[in-house]
CSV table of N, CA and C in Angstrom, one decimal:
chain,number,residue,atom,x,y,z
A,127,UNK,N,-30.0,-0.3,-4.7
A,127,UNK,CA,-29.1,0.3,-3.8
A,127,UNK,C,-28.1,-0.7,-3.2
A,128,UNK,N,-27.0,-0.3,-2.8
A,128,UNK,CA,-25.5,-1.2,-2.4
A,128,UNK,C,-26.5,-1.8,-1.4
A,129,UNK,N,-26.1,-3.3,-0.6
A,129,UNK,CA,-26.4,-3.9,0.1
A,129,UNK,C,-26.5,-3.1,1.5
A,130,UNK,N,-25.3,-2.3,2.0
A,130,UNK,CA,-25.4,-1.8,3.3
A,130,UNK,C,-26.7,-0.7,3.7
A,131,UNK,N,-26.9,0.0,2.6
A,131,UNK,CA,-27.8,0.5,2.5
A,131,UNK,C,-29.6,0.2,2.7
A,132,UNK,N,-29.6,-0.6,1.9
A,132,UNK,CA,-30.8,-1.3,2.0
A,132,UNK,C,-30.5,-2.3,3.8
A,133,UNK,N,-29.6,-2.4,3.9
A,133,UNK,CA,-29.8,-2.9,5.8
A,133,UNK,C,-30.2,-2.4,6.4
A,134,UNK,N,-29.6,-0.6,6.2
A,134,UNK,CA,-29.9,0.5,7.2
A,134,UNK,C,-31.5,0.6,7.1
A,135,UNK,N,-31.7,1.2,5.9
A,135,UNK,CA,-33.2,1.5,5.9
A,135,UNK,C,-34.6,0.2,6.2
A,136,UNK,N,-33.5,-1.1,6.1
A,136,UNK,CA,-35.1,-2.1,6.6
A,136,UNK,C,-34.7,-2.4,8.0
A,137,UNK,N,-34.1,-2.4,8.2
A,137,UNK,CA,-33.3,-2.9,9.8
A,137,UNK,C,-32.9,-1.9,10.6
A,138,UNK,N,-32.3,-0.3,10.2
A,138,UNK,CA,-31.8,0.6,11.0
A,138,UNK,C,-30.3,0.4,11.8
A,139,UNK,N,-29.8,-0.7,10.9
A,139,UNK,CA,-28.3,-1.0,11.4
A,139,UNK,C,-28.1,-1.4,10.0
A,140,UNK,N,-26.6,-2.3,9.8
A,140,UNK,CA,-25.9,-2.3,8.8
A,140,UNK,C,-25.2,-3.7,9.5
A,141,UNK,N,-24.3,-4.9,8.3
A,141,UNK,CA,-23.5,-5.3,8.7
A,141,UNK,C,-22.3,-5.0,9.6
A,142,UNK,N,-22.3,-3.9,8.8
A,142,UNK,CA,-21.0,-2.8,9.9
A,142,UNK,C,-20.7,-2.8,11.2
A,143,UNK,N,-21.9,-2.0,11.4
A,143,UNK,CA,-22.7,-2.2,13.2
A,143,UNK,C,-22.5,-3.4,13.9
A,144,UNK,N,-23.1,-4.4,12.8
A,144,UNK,CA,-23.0,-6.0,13.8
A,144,UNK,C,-21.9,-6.7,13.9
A,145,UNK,N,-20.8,-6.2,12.8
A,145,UNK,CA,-19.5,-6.6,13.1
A,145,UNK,C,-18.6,-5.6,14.4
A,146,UNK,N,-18.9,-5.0,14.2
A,146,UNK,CA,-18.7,-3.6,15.8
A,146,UNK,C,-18.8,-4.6,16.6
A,147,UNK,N,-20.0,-4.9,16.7
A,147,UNK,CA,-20.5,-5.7,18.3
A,147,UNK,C,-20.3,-7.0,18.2
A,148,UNK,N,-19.8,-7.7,17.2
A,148,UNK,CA,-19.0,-8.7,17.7
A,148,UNK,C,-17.4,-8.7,17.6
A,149,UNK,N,-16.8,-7.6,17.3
A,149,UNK,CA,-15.4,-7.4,17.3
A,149,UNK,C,-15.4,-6.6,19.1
A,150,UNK,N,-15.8,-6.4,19.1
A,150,UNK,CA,-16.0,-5.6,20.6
A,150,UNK,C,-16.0,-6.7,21.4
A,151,UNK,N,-17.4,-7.3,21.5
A,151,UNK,CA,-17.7,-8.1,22.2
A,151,UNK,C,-16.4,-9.6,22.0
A,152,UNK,N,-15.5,-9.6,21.0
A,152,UNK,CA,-14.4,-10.8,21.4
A,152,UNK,C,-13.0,-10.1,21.6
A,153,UNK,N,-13.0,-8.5,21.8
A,153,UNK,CA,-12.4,-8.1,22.4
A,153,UNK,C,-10.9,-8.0,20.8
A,154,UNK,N,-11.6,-7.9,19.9
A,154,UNK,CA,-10.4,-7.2,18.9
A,154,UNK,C,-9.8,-6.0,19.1
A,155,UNK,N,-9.0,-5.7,18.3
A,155,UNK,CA,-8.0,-4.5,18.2
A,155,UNK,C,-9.1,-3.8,17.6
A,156,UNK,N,-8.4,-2.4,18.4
A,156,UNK,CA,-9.6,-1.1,17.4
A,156,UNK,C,-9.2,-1.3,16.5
A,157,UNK,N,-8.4,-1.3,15.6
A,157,UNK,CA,-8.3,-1.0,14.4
A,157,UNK,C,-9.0,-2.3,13.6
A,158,UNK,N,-9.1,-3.2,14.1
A,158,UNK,CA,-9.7,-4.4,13.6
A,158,UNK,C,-11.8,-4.0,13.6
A,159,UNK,N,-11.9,-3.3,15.0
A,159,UNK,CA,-13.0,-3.2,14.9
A,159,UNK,C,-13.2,-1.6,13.5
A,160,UNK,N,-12.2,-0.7,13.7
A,160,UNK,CA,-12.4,0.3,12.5
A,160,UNK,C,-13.2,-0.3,11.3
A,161,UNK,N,-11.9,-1.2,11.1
A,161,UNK,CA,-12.1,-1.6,9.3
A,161,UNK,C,-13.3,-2.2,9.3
A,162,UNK,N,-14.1,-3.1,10.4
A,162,UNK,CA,-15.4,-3.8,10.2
A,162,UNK,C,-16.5,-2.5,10.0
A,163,UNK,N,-16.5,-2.2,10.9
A,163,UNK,CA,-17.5,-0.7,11.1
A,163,UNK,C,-17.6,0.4,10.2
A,164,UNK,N,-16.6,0.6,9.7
A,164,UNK,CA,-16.8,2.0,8.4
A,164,UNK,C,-16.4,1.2,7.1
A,165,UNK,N,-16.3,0.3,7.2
A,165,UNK,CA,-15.6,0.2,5.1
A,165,UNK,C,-16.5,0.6,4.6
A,166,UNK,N,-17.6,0.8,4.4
A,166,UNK,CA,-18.5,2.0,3.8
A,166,UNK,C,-19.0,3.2,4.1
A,167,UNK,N,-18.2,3.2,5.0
A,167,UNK,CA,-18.6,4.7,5.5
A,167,UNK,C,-17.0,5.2,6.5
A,168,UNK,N,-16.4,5.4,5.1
A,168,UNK,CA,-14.9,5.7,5.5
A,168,UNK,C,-14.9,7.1,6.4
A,169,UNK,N,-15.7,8.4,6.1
A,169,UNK,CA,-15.7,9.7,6.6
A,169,UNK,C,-15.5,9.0,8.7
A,170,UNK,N,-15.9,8.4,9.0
A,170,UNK,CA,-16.6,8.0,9.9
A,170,UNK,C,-15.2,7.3,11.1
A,171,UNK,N,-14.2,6.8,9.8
A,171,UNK,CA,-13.3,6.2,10.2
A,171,UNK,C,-12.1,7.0,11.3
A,172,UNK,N,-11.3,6.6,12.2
A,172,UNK,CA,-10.5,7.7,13.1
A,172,UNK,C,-9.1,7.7,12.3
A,173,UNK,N,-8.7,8.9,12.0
A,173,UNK,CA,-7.8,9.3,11.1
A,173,UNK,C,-6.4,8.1,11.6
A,174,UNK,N,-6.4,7.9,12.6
A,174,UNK,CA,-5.0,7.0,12.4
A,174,UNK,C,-5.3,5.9,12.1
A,175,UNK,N,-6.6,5.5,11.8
A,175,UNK,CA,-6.9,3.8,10.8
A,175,UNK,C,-7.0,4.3,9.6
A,176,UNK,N,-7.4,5.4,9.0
A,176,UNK,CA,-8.1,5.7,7.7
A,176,UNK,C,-7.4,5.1,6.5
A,177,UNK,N,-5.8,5.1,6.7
A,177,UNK,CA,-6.1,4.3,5.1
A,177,UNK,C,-5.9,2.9,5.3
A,178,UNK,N,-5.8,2.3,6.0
A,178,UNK,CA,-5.9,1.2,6.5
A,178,UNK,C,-7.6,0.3,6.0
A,179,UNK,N,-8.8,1.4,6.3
A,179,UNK,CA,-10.2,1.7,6.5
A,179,UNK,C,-10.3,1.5,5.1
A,180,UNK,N,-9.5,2.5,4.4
A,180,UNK,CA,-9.3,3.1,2.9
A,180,UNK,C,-9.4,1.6,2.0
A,181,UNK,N,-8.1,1.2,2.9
A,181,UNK,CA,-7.9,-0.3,1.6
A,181,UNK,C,-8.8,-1.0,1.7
A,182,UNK,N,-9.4,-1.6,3.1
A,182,UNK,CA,-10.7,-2.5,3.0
A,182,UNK,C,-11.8,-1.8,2.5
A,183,UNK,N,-12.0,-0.6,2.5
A,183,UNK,CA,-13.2,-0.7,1.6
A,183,UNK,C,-13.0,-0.2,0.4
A,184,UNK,N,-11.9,-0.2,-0.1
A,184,UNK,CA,-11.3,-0.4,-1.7
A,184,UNK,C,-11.6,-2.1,-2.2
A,185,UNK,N,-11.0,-2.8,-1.1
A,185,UNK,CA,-11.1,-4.0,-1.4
A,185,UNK,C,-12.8,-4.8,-1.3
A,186,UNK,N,-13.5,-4.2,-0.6
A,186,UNK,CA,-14.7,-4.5,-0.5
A,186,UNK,C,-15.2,-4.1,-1.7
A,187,UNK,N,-15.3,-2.7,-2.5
A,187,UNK,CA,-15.6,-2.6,-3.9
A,187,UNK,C,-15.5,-3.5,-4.9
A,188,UNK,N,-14.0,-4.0,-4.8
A,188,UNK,CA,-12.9,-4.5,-5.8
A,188,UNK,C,-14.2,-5.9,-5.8
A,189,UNK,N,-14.2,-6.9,-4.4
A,189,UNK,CA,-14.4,-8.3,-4.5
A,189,UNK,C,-15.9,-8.3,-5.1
A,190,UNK,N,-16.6,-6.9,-4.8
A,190,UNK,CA,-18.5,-7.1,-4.9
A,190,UNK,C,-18.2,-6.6,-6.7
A,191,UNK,N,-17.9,-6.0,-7.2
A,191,UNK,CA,-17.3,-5.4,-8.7
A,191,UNK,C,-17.7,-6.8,-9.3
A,192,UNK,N,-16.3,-7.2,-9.1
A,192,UNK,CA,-16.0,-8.6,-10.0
A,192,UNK,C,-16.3,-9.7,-9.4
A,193,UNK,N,-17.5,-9.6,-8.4
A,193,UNK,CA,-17.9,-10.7,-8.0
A,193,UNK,C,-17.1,-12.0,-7.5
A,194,UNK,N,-16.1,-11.6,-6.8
A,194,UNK,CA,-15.0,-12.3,-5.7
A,194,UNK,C,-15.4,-12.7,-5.1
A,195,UNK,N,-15.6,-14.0,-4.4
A,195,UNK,CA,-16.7,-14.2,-3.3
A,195,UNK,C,-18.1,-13.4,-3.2
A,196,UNK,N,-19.2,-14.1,-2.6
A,196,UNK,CA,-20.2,-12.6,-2.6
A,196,UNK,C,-20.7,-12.8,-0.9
A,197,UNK,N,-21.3,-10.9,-1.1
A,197,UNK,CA,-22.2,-11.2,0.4
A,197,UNK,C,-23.3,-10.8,-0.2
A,198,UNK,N,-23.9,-10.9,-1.4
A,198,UNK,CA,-25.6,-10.6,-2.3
A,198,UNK,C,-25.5,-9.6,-2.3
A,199,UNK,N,-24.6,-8.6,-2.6
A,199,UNK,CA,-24.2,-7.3,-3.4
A,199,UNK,C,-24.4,-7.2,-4.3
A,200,UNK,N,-25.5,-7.1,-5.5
A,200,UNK,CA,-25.4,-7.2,-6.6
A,200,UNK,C,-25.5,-5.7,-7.2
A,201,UNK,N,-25.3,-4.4,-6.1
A,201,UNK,CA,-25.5,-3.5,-6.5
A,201,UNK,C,-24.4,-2.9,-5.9
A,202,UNK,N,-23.2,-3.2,-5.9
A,202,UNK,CA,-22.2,-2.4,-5.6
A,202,UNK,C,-22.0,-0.6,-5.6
A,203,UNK,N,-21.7,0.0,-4.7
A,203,UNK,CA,-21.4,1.5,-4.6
A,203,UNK,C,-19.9,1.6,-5.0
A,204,UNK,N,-19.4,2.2,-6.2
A,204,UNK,CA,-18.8,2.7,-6.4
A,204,UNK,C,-18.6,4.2,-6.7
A,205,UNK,N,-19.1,4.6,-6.3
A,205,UNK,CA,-18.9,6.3,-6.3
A,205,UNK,C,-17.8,6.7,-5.1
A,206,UNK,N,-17.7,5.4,-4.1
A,206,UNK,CA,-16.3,6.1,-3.6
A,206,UNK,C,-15.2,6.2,-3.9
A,207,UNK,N,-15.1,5.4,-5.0
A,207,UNK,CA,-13.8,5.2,-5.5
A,207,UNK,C,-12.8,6.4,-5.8
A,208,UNK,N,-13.1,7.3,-6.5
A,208,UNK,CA,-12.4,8.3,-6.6
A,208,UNK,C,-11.5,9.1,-5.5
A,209,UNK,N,-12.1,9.1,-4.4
A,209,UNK,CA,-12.1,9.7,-3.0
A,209,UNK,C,-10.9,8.8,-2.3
A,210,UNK,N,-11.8,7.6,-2.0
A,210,UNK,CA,-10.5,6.5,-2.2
A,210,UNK,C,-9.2,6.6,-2.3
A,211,UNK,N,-8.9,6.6,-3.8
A,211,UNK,CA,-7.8,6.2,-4.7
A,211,UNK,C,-6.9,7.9,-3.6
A,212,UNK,N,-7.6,8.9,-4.1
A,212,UNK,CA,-6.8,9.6,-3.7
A,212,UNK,C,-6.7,9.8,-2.3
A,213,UNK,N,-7.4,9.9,-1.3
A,213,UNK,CA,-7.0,9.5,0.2
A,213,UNK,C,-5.7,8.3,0.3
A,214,UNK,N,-5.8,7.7,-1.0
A,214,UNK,CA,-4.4,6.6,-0.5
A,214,UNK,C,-3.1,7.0,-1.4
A,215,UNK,N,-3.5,8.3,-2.1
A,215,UNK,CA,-2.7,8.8,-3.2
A,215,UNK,C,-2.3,7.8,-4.1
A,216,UNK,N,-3.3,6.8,-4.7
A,216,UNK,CA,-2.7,6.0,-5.7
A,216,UNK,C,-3.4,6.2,-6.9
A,217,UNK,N,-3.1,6.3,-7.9
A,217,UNK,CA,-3.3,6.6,-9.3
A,217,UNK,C,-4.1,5.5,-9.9
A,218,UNK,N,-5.2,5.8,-11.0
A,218,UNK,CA,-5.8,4.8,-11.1
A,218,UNK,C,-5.2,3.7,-12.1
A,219,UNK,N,-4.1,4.2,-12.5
A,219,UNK,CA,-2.8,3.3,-13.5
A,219,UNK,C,-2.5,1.9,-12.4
A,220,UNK,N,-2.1,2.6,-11.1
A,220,UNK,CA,-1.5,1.6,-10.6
A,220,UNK,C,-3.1,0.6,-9.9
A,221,UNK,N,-4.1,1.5,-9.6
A,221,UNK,CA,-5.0,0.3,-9.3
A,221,UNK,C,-5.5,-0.9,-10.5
A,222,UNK,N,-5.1,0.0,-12.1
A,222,UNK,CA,-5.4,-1.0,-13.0
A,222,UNK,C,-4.2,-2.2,-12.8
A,223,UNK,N,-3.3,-1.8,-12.6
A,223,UNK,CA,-2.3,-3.1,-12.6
A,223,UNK,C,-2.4,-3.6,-11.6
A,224,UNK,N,-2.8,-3.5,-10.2
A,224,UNK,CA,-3.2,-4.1,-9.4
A,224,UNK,C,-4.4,-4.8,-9.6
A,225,UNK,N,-5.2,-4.4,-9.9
A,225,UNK,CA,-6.1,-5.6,-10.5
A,225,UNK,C,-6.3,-6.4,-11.4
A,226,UNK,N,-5.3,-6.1,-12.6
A,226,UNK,CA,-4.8,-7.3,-13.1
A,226,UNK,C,-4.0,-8.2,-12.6
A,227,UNK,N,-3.3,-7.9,-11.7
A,227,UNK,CA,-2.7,-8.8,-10.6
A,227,UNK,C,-3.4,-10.1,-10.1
A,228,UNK,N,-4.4,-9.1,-9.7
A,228,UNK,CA,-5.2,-9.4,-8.6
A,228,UNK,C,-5.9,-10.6,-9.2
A,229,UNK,N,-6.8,-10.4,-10.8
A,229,UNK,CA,-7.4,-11.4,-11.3
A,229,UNK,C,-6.9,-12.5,-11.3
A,230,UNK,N,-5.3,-12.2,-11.9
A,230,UNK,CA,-4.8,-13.5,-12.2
A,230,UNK,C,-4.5,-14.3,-11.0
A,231,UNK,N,-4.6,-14.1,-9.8
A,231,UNK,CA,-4.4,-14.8,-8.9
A,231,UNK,C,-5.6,-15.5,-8.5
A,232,UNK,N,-6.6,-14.7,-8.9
A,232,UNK,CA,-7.8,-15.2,-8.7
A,232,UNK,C,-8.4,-16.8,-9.6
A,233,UNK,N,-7.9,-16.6,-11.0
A,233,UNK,CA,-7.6,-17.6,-11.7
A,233,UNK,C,-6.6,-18.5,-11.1
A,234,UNK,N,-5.7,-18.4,-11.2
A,234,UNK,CA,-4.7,-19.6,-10.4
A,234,UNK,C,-5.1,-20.1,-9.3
A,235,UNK,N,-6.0,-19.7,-8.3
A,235,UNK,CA,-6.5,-20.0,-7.4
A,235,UNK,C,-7.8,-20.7,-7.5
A,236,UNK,N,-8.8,-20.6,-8.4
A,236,UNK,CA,-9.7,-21.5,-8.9
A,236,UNK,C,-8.8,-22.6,-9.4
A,237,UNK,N,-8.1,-22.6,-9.9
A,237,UNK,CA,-7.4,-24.0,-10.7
A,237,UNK,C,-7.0,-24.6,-9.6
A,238,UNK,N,-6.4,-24.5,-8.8
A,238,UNK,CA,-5.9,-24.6,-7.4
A,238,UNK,C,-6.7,-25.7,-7.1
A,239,UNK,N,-8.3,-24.8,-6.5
A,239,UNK,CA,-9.4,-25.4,-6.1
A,239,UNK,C,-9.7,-26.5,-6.3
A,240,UNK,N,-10.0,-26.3,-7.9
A,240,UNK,CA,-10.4,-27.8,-9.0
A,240,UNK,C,-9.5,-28.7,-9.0
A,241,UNK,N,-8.4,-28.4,-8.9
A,241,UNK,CA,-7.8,-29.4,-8.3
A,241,UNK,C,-7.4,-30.6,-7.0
A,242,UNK,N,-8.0,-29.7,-6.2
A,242,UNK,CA,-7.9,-30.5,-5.0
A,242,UNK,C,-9.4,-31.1,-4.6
């Protein structure tokens, strides 16, 4: 099961949660605390952050997917995706070219690294 899940059920909270209460507690923008609190649980999100909510937890897919950095996700939820794409009305053409985008920068940026 996705990472967030298995939090809830051994712990009864989530990363989510604990990012809440430290975006709270240093006094972030709602909308800063939104996107920590729901990127996996978008329904949850307040309609004037939602695609804002939408993209980071598009992008949270995207990085645990192709293994972009990790937070020990090795079981990514993708069943939102579809819901997603279209809450942001974007086509899955253009998320494919966005992520080919996306890779190659990802490459360039490891070379980047090795180099310095």
């Amino acid at each position: 099961i996705p990472l967030w899940r298995a939090e809830h059920e051994i712990f009864g909270f989530d990363h989510g949660s604990v990012g809440r209460m430290i975006a709270e507690k240093w006094k972030l923008s709602r909308t800063i605390v939104e996107c920590l609190s729901f990127h996996h649980e978008l329904e949850k999100a307040a309609k004037d952050v939602f695609p804002l909510v939408a993209v980071v937890q598009l992008a949270n897919i995207y990085c645990n997917t192709h293994k972009i950095g990790t937070a020990g996700d090795i079981h990514p939820d993708t069943s939102p995706l579809p819901q997603i794409l279209q809450n942001l009305n974007l086509a899955s053409e253009v998320l494919a070219e966005i992520e080919k985008s996306v890779l190659e920068e990802v490459e360039k940026a490891k070379a980047f690294i090795n180099l310095s």
